[in-house]
mmCIF file of C-alpha atoms in Angstrom:
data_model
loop_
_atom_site.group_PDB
_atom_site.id
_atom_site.type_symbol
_atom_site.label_atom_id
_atom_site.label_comp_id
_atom_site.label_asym_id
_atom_site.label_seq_id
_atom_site.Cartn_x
_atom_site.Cartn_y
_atom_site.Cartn_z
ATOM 1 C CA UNK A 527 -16.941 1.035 -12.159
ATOM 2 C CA UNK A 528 -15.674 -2.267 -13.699
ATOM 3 C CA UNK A 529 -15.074 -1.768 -17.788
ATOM 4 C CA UNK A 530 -16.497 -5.137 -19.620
ATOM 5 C CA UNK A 531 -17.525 -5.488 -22.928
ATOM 6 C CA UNK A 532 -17.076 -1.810 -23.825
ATOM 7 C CA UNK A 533 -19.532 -0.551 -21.435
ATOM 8 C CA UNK A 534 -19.150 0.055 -17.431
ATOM 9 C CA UNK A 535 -20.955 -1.893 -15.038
ATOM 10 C CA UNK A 536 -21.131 -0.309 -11.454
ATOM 11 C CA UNK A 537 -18.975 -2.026 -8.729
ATOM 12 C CA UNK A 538 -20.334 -2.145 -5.515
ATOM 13 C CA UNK A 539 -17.997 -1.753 -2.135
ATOM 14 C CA UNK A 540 -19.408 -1.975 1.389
ATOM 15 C CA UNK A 541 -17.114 -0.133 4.517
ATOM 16 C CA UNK A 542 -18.005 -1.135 7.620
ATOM 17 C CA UNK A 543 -16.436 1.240 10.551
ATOM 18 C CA UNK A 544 -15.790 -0.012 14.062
ATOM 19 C CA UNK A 545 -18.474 2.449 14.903
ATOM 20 C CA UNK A 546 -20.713 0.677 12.840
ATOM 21 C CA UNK A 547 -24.507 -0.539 14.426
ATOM 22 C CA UNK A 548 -24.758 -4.126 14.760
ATOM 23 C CA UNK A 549 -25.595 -6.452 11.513
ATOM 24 C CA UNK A 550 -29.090 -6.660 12.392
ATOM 25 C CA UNK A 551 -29.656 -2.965 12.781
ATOM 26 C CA UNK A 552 -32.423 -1.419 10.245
ATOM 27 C CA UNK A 553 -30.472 1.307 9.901
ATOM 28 C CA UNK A 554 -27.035 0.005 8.887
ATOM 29 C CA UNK A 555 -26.466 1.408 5.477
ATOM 30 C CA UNK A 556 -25.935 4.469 4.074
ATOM 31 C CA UNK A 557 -24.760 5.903 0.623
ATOM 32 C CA UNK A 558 -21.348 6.225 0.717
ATOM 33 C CA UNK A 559 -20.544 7.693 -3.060
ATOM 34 C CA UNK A 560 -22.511 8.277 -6.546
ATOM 35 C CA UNK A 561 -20.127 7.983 -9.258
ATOM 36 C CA UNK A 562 -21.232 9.976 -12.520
ATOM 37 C CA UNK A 563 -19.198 8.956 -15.648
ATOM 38 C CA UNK A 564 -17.230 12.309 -17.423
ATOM 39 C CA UNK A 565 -15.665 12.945 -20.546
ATOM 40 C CA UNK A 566 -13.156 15.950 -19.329
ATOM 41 C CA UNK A 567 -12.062 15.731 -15.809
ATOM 42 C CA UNK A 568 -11.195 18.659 -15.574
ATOM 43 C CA UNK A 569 -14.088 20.778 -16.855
ATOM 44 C CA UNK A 570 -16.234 18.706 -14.996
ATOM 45 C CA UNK A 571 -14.249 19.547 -11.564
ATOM 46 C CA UNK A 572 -14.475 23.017 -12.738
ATOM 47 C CA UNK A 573 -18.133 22.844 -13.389
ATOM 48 C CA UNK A 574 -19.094 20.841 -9.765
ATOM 49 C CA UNK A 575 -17.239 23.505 -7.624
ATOM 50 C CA UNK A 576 -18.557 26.101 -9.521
ATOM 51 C CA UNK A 577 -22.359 25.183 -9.948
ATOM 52 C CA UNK A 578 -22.474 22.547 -6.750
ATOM 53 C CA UNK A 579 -20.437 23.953 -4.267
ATOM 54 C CA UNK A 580 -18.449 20.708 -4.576
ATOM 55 C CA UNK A 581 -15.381 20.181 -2.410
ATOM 56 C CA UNK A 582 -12.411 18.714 -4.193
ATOM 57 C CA UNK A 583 -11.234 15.679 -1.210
ATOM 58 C CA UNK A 584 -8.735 14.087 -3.825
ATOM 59 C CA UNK A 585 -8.188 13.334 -8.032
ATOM 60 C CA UNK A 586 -6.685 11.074 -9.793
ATOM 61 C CA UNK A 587 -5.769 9.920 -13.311
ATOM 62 C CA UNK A 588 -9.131 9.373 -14.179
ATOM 63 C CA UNK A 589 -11.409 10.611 -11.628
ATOM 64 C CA UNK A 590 -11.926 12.517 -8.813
ATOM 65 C CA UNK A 591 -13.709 12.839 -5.589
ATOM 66 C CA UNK A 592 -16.038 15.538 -3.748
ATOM 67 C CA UNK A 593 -17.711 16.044 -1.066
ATOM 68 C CA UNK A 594 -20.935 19.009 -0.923
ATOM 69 C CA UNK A 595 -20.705 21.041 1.951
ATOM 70 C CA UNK A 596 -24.066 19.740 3.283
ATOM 71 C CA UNK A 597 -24.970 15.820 3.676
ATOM 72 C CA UNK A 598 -22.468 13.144 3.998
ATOM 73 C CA UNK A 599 -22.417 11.460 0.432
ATOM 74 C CA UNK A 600 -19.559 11.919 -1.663
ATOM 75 C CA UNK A 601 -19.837 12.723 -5.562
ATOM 76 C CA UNK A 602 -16.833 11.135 -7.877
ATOM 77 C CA UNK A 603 -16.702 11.932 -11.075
ATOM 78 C CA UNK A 604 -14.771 8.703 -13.572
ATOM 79 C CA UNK A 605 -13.283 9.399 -16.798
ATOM 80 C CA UNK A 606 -14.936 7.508 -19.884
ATOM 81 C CA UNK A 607 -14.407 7.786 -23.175
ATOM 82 C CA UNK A 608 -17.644 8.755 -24.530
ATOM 83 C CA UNK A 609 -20.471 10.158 -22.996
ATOM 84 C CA UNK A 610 -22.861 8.200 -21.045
ATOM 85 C CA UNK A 611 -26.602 8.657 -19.610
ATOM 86 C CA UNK A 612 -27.530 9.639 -16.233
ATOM 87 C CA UNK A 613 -30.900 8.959 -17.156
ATOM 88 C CA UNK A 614 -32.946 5.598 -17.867
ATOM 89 C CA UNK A 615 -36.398 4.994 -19.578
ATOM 90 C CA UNK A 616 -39.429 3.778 -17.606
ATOM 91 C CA UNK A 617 -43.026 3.425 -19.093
ATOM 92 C CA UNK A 618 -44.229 5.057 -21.711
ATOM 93 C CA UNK A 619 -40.974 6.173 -22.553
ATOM 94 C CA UNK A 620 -40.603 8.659 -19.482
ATOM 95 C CA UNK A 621 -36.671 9.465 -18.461
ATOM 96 C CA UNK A 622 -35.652 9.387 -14.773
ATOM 97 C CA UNK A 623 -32.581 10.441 -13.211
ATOM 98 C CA UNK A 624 -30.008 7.677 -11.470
ATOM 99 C CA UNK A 625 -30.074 10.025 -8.738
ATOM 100 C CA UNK A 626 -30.905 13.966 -7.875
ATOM 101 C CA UNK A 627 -29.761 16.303 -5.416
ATOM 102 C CA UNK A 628 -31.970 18.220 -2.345
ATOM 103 C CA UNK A 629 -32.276 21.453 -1.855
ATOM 104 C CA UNK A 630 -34.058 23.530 0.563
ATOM 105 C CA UNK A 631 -35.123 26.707 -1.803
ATOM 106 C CA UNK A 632 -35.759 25.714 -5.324
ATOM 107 C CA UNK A 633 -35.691 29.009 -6.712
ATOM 108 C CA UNK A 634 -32.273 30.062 -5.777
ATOM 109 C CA UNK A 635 -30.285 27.237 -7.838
ATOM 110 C CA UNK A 636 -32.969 27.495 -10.774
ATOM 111 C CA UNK A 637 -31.735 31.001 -10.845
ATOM 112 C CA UNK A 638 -27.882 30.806 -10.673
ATOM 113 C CA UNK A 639 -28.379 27.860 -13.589
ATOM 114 C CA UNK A 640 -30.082 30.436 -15.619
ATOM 115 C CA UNK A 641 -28.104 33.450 -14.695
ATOM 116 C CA UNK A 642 -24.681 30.856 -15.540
ATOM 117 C CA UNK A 643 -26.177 30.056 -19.155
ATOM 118 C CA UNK A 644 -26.673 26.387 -18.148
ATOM 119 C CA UNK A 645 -30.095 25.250 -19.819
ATOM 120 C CA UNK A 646 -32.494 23.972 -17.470
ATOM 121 C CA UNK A 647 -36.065 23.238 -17.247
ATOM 122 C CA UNK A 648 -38.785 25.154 -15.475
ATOM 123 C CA UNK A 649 -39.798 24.186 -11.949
ATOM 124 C CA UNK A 650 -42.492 21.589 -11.528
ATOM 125 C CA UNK A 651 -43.833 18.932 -9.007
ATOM 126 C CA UNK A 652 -40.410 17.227 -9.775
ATOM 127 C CA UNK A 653 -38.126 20.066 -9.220
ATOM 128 C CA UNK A 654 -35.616 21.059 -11.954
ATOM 129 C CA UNK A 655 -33.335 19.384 -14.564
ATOM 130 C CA UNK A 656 -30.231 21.026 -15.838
ATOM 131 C CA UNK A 657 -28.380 19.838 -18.745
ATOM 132 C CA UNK A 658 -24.704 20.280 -18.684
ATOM 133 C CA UNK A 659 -23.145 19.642 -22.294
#
C-alpha cells in the first residue's frame, strides 16, 4: 500500500516464476495476496490464527503475512493509523465486501463466530458477515 495524501492507495506487484505459462496464456494470473489495513498488529495476528486458521509465514514492523491452510492466496495484514473500510457502497446505498473467504460448510464457522462472541449476521443467499471491532 503506497501512503499519499493521508489515505493508502493499493500498490500493485506482478511475480512471474520461471514456471510461469506463456504471456498469452488465459490462465496466467492468479491472486497472489489481499492486504487488509489493521490498527493493532498484534491483536489482529491473534484474532486471524485464532478465528481463520491463519498461518503466520513472516511479520514485520508494520505488518504481517499468512497463509490459510487451504488455497494458495496469502492474507497480510498492514498497520494504519486509523481504521479503514473493507467495505464500499454500490447502488442504493448497498455495502459489499473488497473480498470474502470460501468455505465448504457454512454452518460450522457461523457457529464458532457465535460461540467466540464475535457478532455476525445470520446466514443468507450471501453467506455470513462478521464484524471484528
Amino acid at each position: 500500500m503506497e501512503r499519499r495524501d493521508n489515505h493508502f492507495y493499493p500498490t500493485y506487484f506482478l511475480t512471474i516464476r520461471s514456471t510461469d505459462p506463456p504471456y498469452d496464456s488465459p490462465n496466467m494470473f492468479k491472486v497472489g495476496s489481499i492486504f487488509i489495513p489493521v490498527t493493532d498488529i498484534e491483536k489482529s495476528t491473534a484474532w486471524y490464527q485464532k478465528h481463520l486458521g491463519a498461518k503466520k509465514i513472516e511479520s514485520w514492523e508494520d505488518g504481517a503475512g499468512f497463509y490459510l491452510p487451504i488455497g494458495s492466496t496469502q492474507l497480510t495484514l498492514v498497520k494504519v493509523e486509523s481504521p479503514q473500510s473493507t467495505e464500499f457502497i454500490i447502488k442504493d446505498n448497498q455495502k459489499n465486501s473488497y473480498y470474502n473467504f470460501v468455505v465448504d460448510n457454512i454452518e460450522t464457522p457461523h457457529q464458532h463466530f457465535k460461540n467466540n462472541g464475535i457478532a455476525t449476521t445470520e446466514i443468507n443467499a450471501f453467506g455470513v458477515s462478521i464484524t471484528n471491532d
